[in-house]
Structures are given as C-alpha cells and as structure tokens.
Amino acid sequence: MKRVFDFMLAGLLIAVLSACGKQAGTESAADNGTESSVLAENSETAEQTKISCVEKGAEHIMDKEKTQDQEGTAMTEDISSHFETKTVRLNSGYEMPIYGIGTYSLTGEVCVDSVTAALDSGVRLIDTAYMYHNEESVGEAVRNSGIPREEIFVITKMYPNQFSDPEAAIEEALTKLDIDYIDMMLLHHPGEGDVESYLAMEKAVRDGKIRSVGLSNWYIEELEEFLPQVNIMPALVQNEIHPYYQENDVIPYIQSLGIVVQGWYPLGGRGHTAELLGDEVISEIAAAHGKTSAQIILRWNLQKGVVVIPGSSNPDHIQENTELFDFELSREEMERINALDRGEKHDWY
C-alpha cells in the first residue's frame, strides 16, 4: 500500500512540476499570519517562480501524507468540533468566531445599532465591505462597545473597482474602520487585477495592517487558477451557501486546502428568505427541536463546517441567531435538508 501511495506522490509531484513550468512561461496572469506563506516574497524570474511553486506543491502533498494515518480526517479544522469555544483556528494562526453578523444593506445609525446589538448578544465576528458603505459605522460600533479590540474579529472586502490601486483601498478601509488593524480582508469577487490586489494585501499582512487574507465568490476553477499565483494561502473563502444552493462540491474542495468556508446569504437572501424559512422540511425539523427555522438553517451550516454571518437589524432576530449551540441535528435531519438543494443561486456572483 505504501508503494502505491509513494507512486501517487511521485505522480502528483510531476503534475506540479508541469503546472509550474506552464506558469513560469506565462508573463501575464489574470487579474496569514505570515507563517502560512510558503513562497518567496516575489518570484522575479521564471526559474524562481518554478522553484517556489514546486515547494508549495510539495508541501501540500506532504500535508496530505501526514493525514493518511487519520482516515476521514479533514485537512482543516472541523468547526463542528469547536462548538464549545465557538471559534476556529485559521491557517494564519488566528482564532475566528464561527458565527457572526453580516452588515450588507445596513448603513448609518441602523448599522451602528445593529452591530451594537450583536456585540451585546455575544457576537464577536462582524462582516462588512467597501461596497456596503458602512465601514465607518461598523468601526464606530466596535470602538464604542467597551469590548477589548482583540476580542472582536472584523472582516472587510476590497471591491474590483478598487483593484487598480489596492494600496489606496487598504488605507481607505483602515481609515474608515479606525480600529487599529483589519482582522481579515477579502477580495470581494474576481476581477481584472485581482492577483496584484491580493499581493498588495499580503504586503499589508507583513506590515501589520491586516492579520489574515481571503477571497469571496471564488469557486473551484477560479481557485485552481488563482492560488498558484499568490504566496499566502487564503485563510477563508466566503461564498453564497444556503439549503437551496449548497455548494456540496465546492465546500469539501476548499476545506481540503486548509481554508475555512464562510457562507453569505445563509437564510436565502432578500426576496427568498420567507420561502426558505417557510420550507415544509425545515419547519418540521424546527418544530421537533422547539427552534425557529432560521436557527435550524444556521445550525445545518455549522454542522457542515460552514461559518455563518446572517444579517439583521432586529435585535430579537440578532439574539435568536446566536442560540445555535443547545441542540444538534441528527444525521437524518441533515440529510433531509441536504435533499433540498436546487442549485439555485440568489445573487449574480
């Protein structure tokens, strides 16, 4: 068996060499903690690029070999095994809560009040973005909370219309948030200049401005093209995930790389939430547990290893969305919800 595994490793190394050779011969590419970086800071020649890429591939293969003695063990930490601490350790070395609040469409005082209510309810993960136009409000709520800064994890995102000057985008986010540093910055979705923008975020990690970096709306093909061009493995990928759009092929792929998966629109998104919460299967499971449909869906995500960031401006709903750890869905219940997948995406990216 070991000879077969060794042969497979050799084949994988040959594939890596071939892929890296192609990368090194291409002069133009598509557009954390530093301990997770496995490449040199810059590959200025084709040969350097090839060597660095081989090292990355070899390291990834070695990591796979280490897990062979633990059959069925994921290559990233399973967040469901962290329900007591309610955090997961990222590949950047930092701890991140496994549930939080999304702030899409929340602006001004509504955003400040919503984030404040979330923090008062024990939420310590806040998701914002340049395109949400509320980074100032999120920062205000964090600063005024009285909670030590290091206990709050703030994610923001750089939008493609900022990729032409990513350094300025990073500084703008730091200024608007005004919370000393950014826990995690994501590229909001693929676009021209995305690789260069990610490399700028890597530099911000080295400079202590950002602690972890990641991606939003990247799927298998996009990741396969993108990852060989960067130095720091993303700590997180954030995609649309809910019972009607489950990404059952994408989630395991991302997790196999040691990357945490986070789901936006966990309750289906605007215009679709009522249908999802009223789904007969989910409603039946909710009644059986004495829980709400929203709590069932969020718990389903968590048991699949997906971090959740439901959005709300209602303090009661915000509190409700934190009460996810006093019950467990059975395998049969998980399978019933899994069977609801329609491949139905509720936003364009």
Short mmCIF file of C-alpha atoms in Angstrom, two decimals:
data_model
loop_
_atom_site.label_atom_id
_atom_site.label_comp_id
_atom_site.label_asym_id
_atom_site.label_seq_id
_atom_site.Cartn_x
_atom_site.Cartn_y
_atom_site.Cartn_z
CA MET A 1 0.00 0.00 0.00
CA LYS A 2 2.84 2.36 0.88
CA ARG A 3 4.47 1.70 -2.53
CA VAL A 4 1.20 2.67 -4.22
CA PHE A 5 0.95 5.83 -2.13
CA ASP A 6 4.60 6.70 -2.91
CA PHE A 7 3.85 6.23 -6.61
CA MET A 8 0.85 8.54 -6.31
CA LEU A 9 3.01 11.15 -4.60
CA ALA A 10 5.55 10.95 -7.41
CA GLY A 11 2.81 11.45 -9.95
CA LEU A 12 1.47 14.44 -8.08
CA LEU A 13 4.93 16.00 -7.94
CA ILE A 14 5.33 15.54 -11.68
CA ALA A 15 1.97 17.24 -12.21
CA VAL A 16 3.04 20.12 -10.01
CA LEU A 17 6.30 20.49 -11.94
CA SER A 18 4.37 20.55 -15.21
CA ALA A 19 1.87 23.12 -13.94
CA CYS A 20 4.60 25.31 -12.55
CA GLY A 21 6.53 25.17 -15.81
CA LYS A 22 3.45 26.46 -17.61
CA GLN A 23 3.05 29.22 -15.04
CA ALA A 24 6.69 30.27 -15.28
CA GLY A 25 6.43 30.59 -19.05
CA THR A 26 3.43 32.89 -18.85
CA GLU A 27 4.33 36.53 -18.47
CA SER A 28 0.86 37.89 -17.80
CA ALA A 29 -1.61 36.46 -15.30
CA ALA A 30 -5.23 37.03 -14.52
CA ASP A 31 -6.20 39.56 -12.75
CA ASN A 32 -1.52 34.97 7.48
CA GLY A 33 -0.19 35.49 9.59
CA THR A 34 2.97 35.26 7.61
CA GLU A 35 3.65 31.78 8.95
CA SER A 36 1.33 30.35 6.27
CA SER A 37 3.42 31.69 3.40
CA VAL A 38 5.39 29.01 1.57
CA LEU A 39 6.84 31.06 -1.28
CA ALA A 40 9.48 33.76 -1.50
CA GLU A 41 8.16 37.33 -1.30
CA ASN A 42 8.38 37.79 -5.07
CA SER A 43 9.33 35.45 -7.90
CA GLU A 44 11.17 37.82 -10.19
CA THR A 45 12.29 35.26 -12.72
CA ALA A 46 10.60 32.29 -14.34
CA GLU A 47 13.03 29.88 -12.68
CA GLN A 48 12.34 31.32 -9.24
CA THR A 49 8.62 31.01 -9.87
CA LYS A 50 9.02 27.36 -10.85
CA ILE A 51 11.08 26.51 -7.76
CA SER A 52 8.66 28.30 -5.42
CA CYS A 53 5.62 26.66 -6.95
CA VAL A 54 7.21 23.21 -6.66
CA GLU A 55 7.92 23.89 -2.99
CA LYS A 56 4.29 24.87 -2.46
CA GLY A 57 3.04 21.74 -4.23
CA ALA A 58 5.46 19.51 -2.37
CA GLU A 59 4.43 20.97 0.95
CA HIS A 60 0.75 20.44 0.13
CA ILE A 61 1.45 16.82 -0.84
CA MET A 62 3.43 16.27 2.37
CA ASP A 63 0.50 17.64 4.34
CA LYS A 64 -1.74 15.10 2.59
CA GLU A 65 0.65 12.29 3.52
CA LYS A 66 0.52 13.31 7.18
CA THR A 67 -3.25 12.83 7.17
CA GLN A 68 -3.19 9.34 5.66
CA ASP A 69 -2.98 7.73 9.12
CA GLN A 70 -6.14 9.57 10.16
CA GLU A 71 -8.69 8.20 7.74
CA GLY A 72 -11.59 10.55 7.21
CA THR A 73 -9.89 13.47 8.96
CA ALA A 74 -10.29 16.81 7.19
CA MET A 75 -7.15 18.74 6.32
CA THR A 76 -8.56 21.82 8.03
CA GLU A 77 -10.04 22.06 11.48
CA ASP A 78 -13.66 20.93 11.59
CA ILE A 79 -15.56 23.83 13.13
CA SER A 80 -18.17 21.42 14.49
CA SER A 81 -15.52 20.17 16.91
CA HIS A 82 -15.18 23.72 18.26
CA PHE A 83 -18.75 24.29 19.38
CA GLU A 84 -17.58 24.71 22.97
CA THR A 85 -15.20 27.56 22.18
CA LYS A 86 -17.30 28.77 19.20
CA THR A 87 -14.11 29.66 17.35
CA VAL A 88 -11.90 28.06 14.70
CA ARG A 89 -8.15 28.47 14.23
CA LEU A 90 -7.37 29.83 10.78
CA ASN A 91 -4.34 28.72 8.77
CA SER A 92 -2.95 32.20 9.54
CA GLY A 93 -2.75 31.24 13.20
CA TYR A 94 -5.58 33.49 14.39
CA GLU A 95 -8.81 32.42 16.07
CA MET A 96 -12.06 33.43 14.39
CA PRO A 97 -15.62 33.04 15.74
CA ILE A 98 -17.77 30.54 13.85
CA TYR A 99 -20.87 32.74 13.85
CA GLY A 100 -21.34 36.46 13.46
CA ILE A 101 -23.37 39.20 11.80
CA GLY A 102 -23.39 40.35 8.19
CA THR A 103 -23.95 44.06 7.58
CA TYR A 104 -24.97 44.13 3.92
CA SER A 105 -27.65 46.83 3.41
CA LEU A 106 -27.17 48.22 6.95
CA THR A 107 -26.00 51.83 6.90
CA GLY A 108 -25.68 54.81 9.22
CA GLU A 109 -27.26 54.59 12.66
CA VAL A 110 -29.12 51.41 11.69
CA CYS A 111 -25.75 49.74 11.15
CA VAL A 112 -24.28 51.13 14.37
CA ASP A 113 -27.31 49.97 16.37
CA SER A 114 -27.34 46.52 14.71
CA VAL A 115 -23.65 45.87 15.32
CA THR A 116 -24.01 47.16 18.88
CA ALA A 117 -26.94 44.79 19.47
CA ALA A 118 -24.90 41.92 18.06
CA LEU A 119 -21.93 42.70 20.30
CA ASP A 120 -24.29 42.95 23.29
CA SER A 121 -25.61 39.49 22.36
CA GLY A 122 -22.13 37.99 22.43
CA VAL A 123 -21.38 38.18 18.70
CA ARG A 124 -17.69 38.82 18.06
CA LEU A 125 -17.50 38.39 14.26
CA ILE A 126 -18.59 41.28 12.04
CA ASP A 127 -18.61 41.21 8.24
CA THR A 128 -18.53 44.45 6.24
CA ALA A 129 -17.21 45.62 2.87
CA TYR A 130 -16.24 48.71 0.91
CA MET A 131 -19.36 48.28 -1.25
CA TYR A 132 -21.64 48.15 1.82
CA HIS A 133 -20.80 51.80 2.50
CA ASN A 134 -20.81 51.17 6.24
CA GLU A 135 -17.22 50.60 7.33
CA GLU A 136 -17.32 53.84 9.34
CA SER A 137 -20.47 52.69 11.15
CA VAL A 138 -19.00 49.27 11.92
CA GLY A 139 -15.86 50.90 13.27
CA GLU A 140 -17.90 53.28 15.41
CA ALA A 141 -19.82 50.41 16.99
CA VAL A 142 -16.61 48.47 17.68
CA ARG A 143 -14.83 51.46 19.21
CA ASN A 144 -17.80 52.38 21.41
CA SER A 145 -18.53 48.83 22.57
CA GLY A 146 -16.15 48.80 25.51
CA ILE A 147 -15.05 45.33 24.40
CA PRO A 148 -11.28 44.83 24.06
CA ARG A 149 -10.31 45.20 20.41
CA GLU A 150 -8.58 41.82 20.29
CA GLU A 151 -11.85 40.07 21.18
CA ILE A 152 -13.64 41.33 18.04
CA PHE A 153 -12.95 39.94 14.57
CA VAL A 154 -13.74 42.32 11.70
CA ILE A 155 -13.82 41.23 8.05
CA THR A 156 -13.95 43.74 5.21
CA LYS A 157 -13.62 43.40 1.44
CA MET A 158 -11.93 45.14 -1.46
CA TYR A 159 -14.19 45.56 -4.49
CA PRO A 160 -12.95 45.06 -8.09
CA ASN A 161 -13.31 48.77 -8.85
CA GLN A 162 -10.53 49.26 -6.29
CA PHE A 163 -8.14 46.72 -7.84
CA SER A 164 -6.37 49.39 -9.90
CA ASP A 165 -4.92 50.88 -6.69
CA PRO A 166 -5.14 48.23 -3.96
CA GLU A 167 -2.72 50.01 -1.62
CA ALA A 168 -5.06 53.02 -1.54
CA ALA A 169 -8.03 50.68 -0.97
CA ILE A 170 -6.35 49.12 2.05
CA GLU A 171 -5.54 52.53 3.53
CA GLU A 172 -9.10 53.69 2.91
CA ALA A 173 -10.50 50.69 4.78
CA LEU A 174 -8.11 51.26 7.68
CA THR A 175 -9.13 54.92 7.87
CA LYS A 176 -12.87 54.28 7.65
CA LEU A 177 -12.87 51.47 10.21
CA ASP A 178 -10.41 53.25 12.53
CA ILE A 179 -9.87 50.15 14.67
CA ASP A 180 -6.04 49.91 14.51
CA TYR A 181 -5.90 46.89 12.17
CA ILE A 182 -8.12 44.72 9.98
CA ASP A 183 -8.58 41.15 11.17
CA MET A 184 -9.27 39.89 7.66
CA MET A 185 -9.56 41.45 4.23
CA LEU A 186 -11.09 39.61 1.29
CA LEU A 187 -11.21 40.31 -2.42
CA HIS A 188 -14.95 40.74 -2.96
CA HIS A 189 -15.02 38.73 -6.19
CA PRO A 190 -12.72 38.02 -9.15
CA GLY A 191 -11.82 40.86 -11.48
CA GLU A 192 -9.02 42.38 -13.51
CA GLY A 193 -6.06 42.98 -11.22
CA ASP A 194 -7.20 40.57 -8.52
CA VAL A 195 -3.84 38.80 -8.21
CA GLU A 196 -1.97 42.09 -7.85
CA SER A 197 -4.52 43.25 -5.29
CA TYR A 198 -4.09 40.07 -3.28
CA LEU A 199 -0.31 40.53 -3.35
CA ALA A 200 -0.85 44.05 -2.00
CA MET A 201 -2.89 42.56 0.85
CA GLU A 202 -0.05 40.13 1.51
CA LYS A 203 2.30 43.10 1.93
CA ALA A 204 -0.21 44.67 4.32
CA VAL A 205 -0.06 41.45 6.34
CA ARG A 206 3.72 41.77 6.57
CA ASP A 207 3.30 45.40 7.57
CA GLY A 208 0.87 44.51 10.37
CA LYS A 209 -2.10 46.33 8.84
CA ILE A 210 -4.06 43.16 8.05
CA ARG A 211 -3.86 39.90 10.02
CA SER A 212 -5.43 37.42 7.59
CA VAL A 213 -6.41 37.47 3.93
CA GLY A 214 -9.01 35.60 1.92
CA LEU A 215 -11.41 35.55 -1.01
CA SER A 216 -15.13 35.95 -1.63
CA ASN A 217 -17.03 34.35 -4.50
CA TRP A 218 -14.19 32.11 -5.67
CA TYR A 219 -15.11 28.60 -6.76
CA ILE A 220 -13.08 25.57 -7.80
CA GLU A 221 -11.96 26.71 -11.26
CA GLU A 222 -11.18 30.21 -10.02
CA LEU A 223 -9.17 28.87 -7.09
CA GLU A 224 -7.21 26.45 -9.26
CA GLU A 225 -6.14 29.35 -11.47
CA PHE A 226 -5.60 31.87 -8.69
CA LEU A 227 -3.75 30.03 -5.92
CA PRO A 228 -0.51 29.23 -7.83
CA GLN A 229 -0.05 32.98 -8.41
CA VAL A 230 -0.06 34.06 -4.75
CA ASN A 231 2.18 33.44 -1.76
CA ILE A 232 -0.12 33.30 1.27
CA MET A 233 -2.83 30.66 1.23
CA PRO A 234 -6.23 32.29 1.82
CA ALA A 235 -7.44 31.76 5.36
CA LEU A 236 -11.09 31.90 4.32
CA VAL A 237 -13.33 31.71 1.27
CA GLN A 238 -16.77 33.29 1.60
CA ASN A 239 -19.49 32.15 -0.82
CA GLU A 240 -23.26 32.06 -1.09
CA ILE A 241 -24.42 28.96 0.79
CA HIS A 242 -27.94 28.02 1.92
CA PRO A 243 -30.20 24.94 1.64
CA TYR A 244 -31.30 25.88 -1.89
CA TYR A 245 -27.69 26.48 -3.02
CA GLN A 246 -25.42 24.14 -1.09
CA GLU A 247 -22.11 24.01 -2.97
CA ASN A 248 -21.61 20.41 -1.93
CA ASP A 249 -18.70 20.01 -4.34
CA VAL A 250 -17.07 23.36 -3.55
CA ILE A 251 -17.09 23.20 0.25
CA PRO A 252 -15.03 19.99 0.61
CA TYR A 253 -12.56 21.21 -2.02
CA ILE A 254 -11.93 24.46 -0.16
CA GLN A 255 -11.69 22.71 3.19
CA SER A 256 -9.22 20.17 1.75
CA LEU A 257 -6.82 23.07 1.18
CA GLY A 258 -6.91 24.03 4.85
CA ILE A 259 -9.17 27.01 4.15
CA VAL A 260 -12.22 27.83 6.28
CA VAL A 261 -15.54 28.24 4.42
CA GLN A 262 -17.95 31.02 5.33
CA GLY A 263 -21.46 31.38 3.92
CA TRP A 264 -23.22 34.57 2.96
CA TYR A 265 -26.98 34.63 2.43
CA PRO A 266 -27.27 31.70 4.87
CA LEU A 267 -31.02 32.35 5.15
CA GLY A 268 -31.51 32.63 1.39
CA GLY A 269 -31.08 36.35 0.84
CA ARG A 270 -33.54 39.18 0.34
CA GLY A 271 -36.59 38.16 -1.65
CA HIS A 272 -36.03 34.49 -0.84
CA THR A 273 -35.86 34.35 2.96
CA ALA A 274 -39.59 33.90 3.53
CA GLU A 275 -39.75 30.92 1.17
CA LEU A 276 -36.75 29.26 2.75
CA LEU A 277 -37.89 29.84 6.34
CA GLY A 278 -41.32 28.53 5.40
CA ASP A 279 -39.99 25.39 3.73
CA GLU A 280 -42.02 22.41 4.98
CA VAL A 281 -38.98 20.23 5.75
CA ILE A 282 -37.19 22.95 7.68
CA SER A 283 -40.35 23.93 9.54
CA GLU A 284 -40.94 20.33 10.63
CA ILE A 285 -37.39 19.98 11.92
CA ALA A 286 -37.68 23.32 13.72
CA ALA A 287 -40.90 22.21 15.46
CA ALA A 288 -39.24 18.96 16.56
CA HIS A 289 -36.45 20.88 18.29
CA GLY A 290 -38.51 23.78 19.59
CA LYS A 291 -36.38 26.13 17.47
CA THR A 292 -37.01 28.59 14.66
CA SER A 293 -36.42 27.79 11.01
CA ALA A 294 -33.57 30.31 10.96
CA GLN A 295 -31.84 28.53 13.83
CA ILE A 296 -32.21 25.17 12.07
CA ILE A 297 -30.64 26.53 8.87
CA LEU A 298 -27.75 28.18 10.72
CA ARG A 299 -27.11 25.02 12.73
CA TRP A 300 -27.16 22.97 9.50
CA ASN A 301 -24.45 25.25 8.12
CA LEU A 302 -22.33 24.90 11.24
CA GLN A 303 -22.59 21.10 11.20
CA LYS A 304 -21.43 21.18 7.56
CA GLY A 305 -18.37 23.13 8.70
CA VAL A 306 -19.58 26.48 7.34
CA VAL A 307 -19.18 29.69 9.36
CA VAL A 308 -22.39 31.76 9.34
CA ILE A 309 -22.90 35.53 9.17
CA PRO A 310 -26.66 36.18 8.99
CA GLY A 311 -27.66 39.80 8.63
CA SER A 312 -30.39 41.53 10.60
CA SER A 313 -31.29 44.90 12.10
CA ASN A 314 -33.81 43.37 14.50
CA PRO A 315 -32.28 42.89 18.00
CA ASP A 316 -34.55 39.92 18.69
CA HIS A 317 -33.51 38.18 15.48
CA ILE A 318 -29.87 39.01 16.14
CA GLN A 319 -30.16 37.33 19.55
CA GLU A 320 -32.05 34.39 18.02
CA ASN A 321 -29.25 33.87 15.52
CA THR A 322 -26.77 33.28 18.35
CA GLU A 323 -28.76 30.49 20.05
CA LEU A 324 -27.35 27.65 17.99
CA PHE A 325 -25.41 25.52 20.45
CA ASP A 326 -28.02 23.92 22.71
CA PHE A 327 -29.30 21.41 20.18
CA GLU A 328 -27.97 19.15 17.41
CA LEU A 329 -29.40 18.00 14.12
CA SER A 330 -29.44 14.24 13.58
CA ARG A 331 -27.89 12.65 10.52
CA GLU A 332 -31.36 12.02 9.14
CA GLU A 333 -32.30 15.69 9.63
CA MET A 334 -29.10 16.83 7.96
CA GLU A 335 -29.85 14.54 5.01
CA ARG A 336 -33.40 15.87 4.71
CA ILE A 337 -32.07 19.43 4.45
CA ASN A 338 -29.31 18.30 2.07
CA ALA A 339 -32.02 16.95 -0.21
CA LEU A 340 -33.44 20.47 -0.62
CA ASP A 341 -30.55 21.59 -2.83
CA ARG A 342 -31.80 23.15 -6.07
CA GLY A 343 -28.54 24.66 -7.27
CA GLU A 344 -30.50 27.90 -7.02
CA LYS A 345 -28.22 30.91 -6.71
CA HIS A 346 -29.84 34.07 -5.34
CA ASP A 347 -27.26 36.61 -6.43
CA TRP A 348 -25.24 37.11 -9.59
CA TYR A 349 -21.73 36.33 -8.34
#
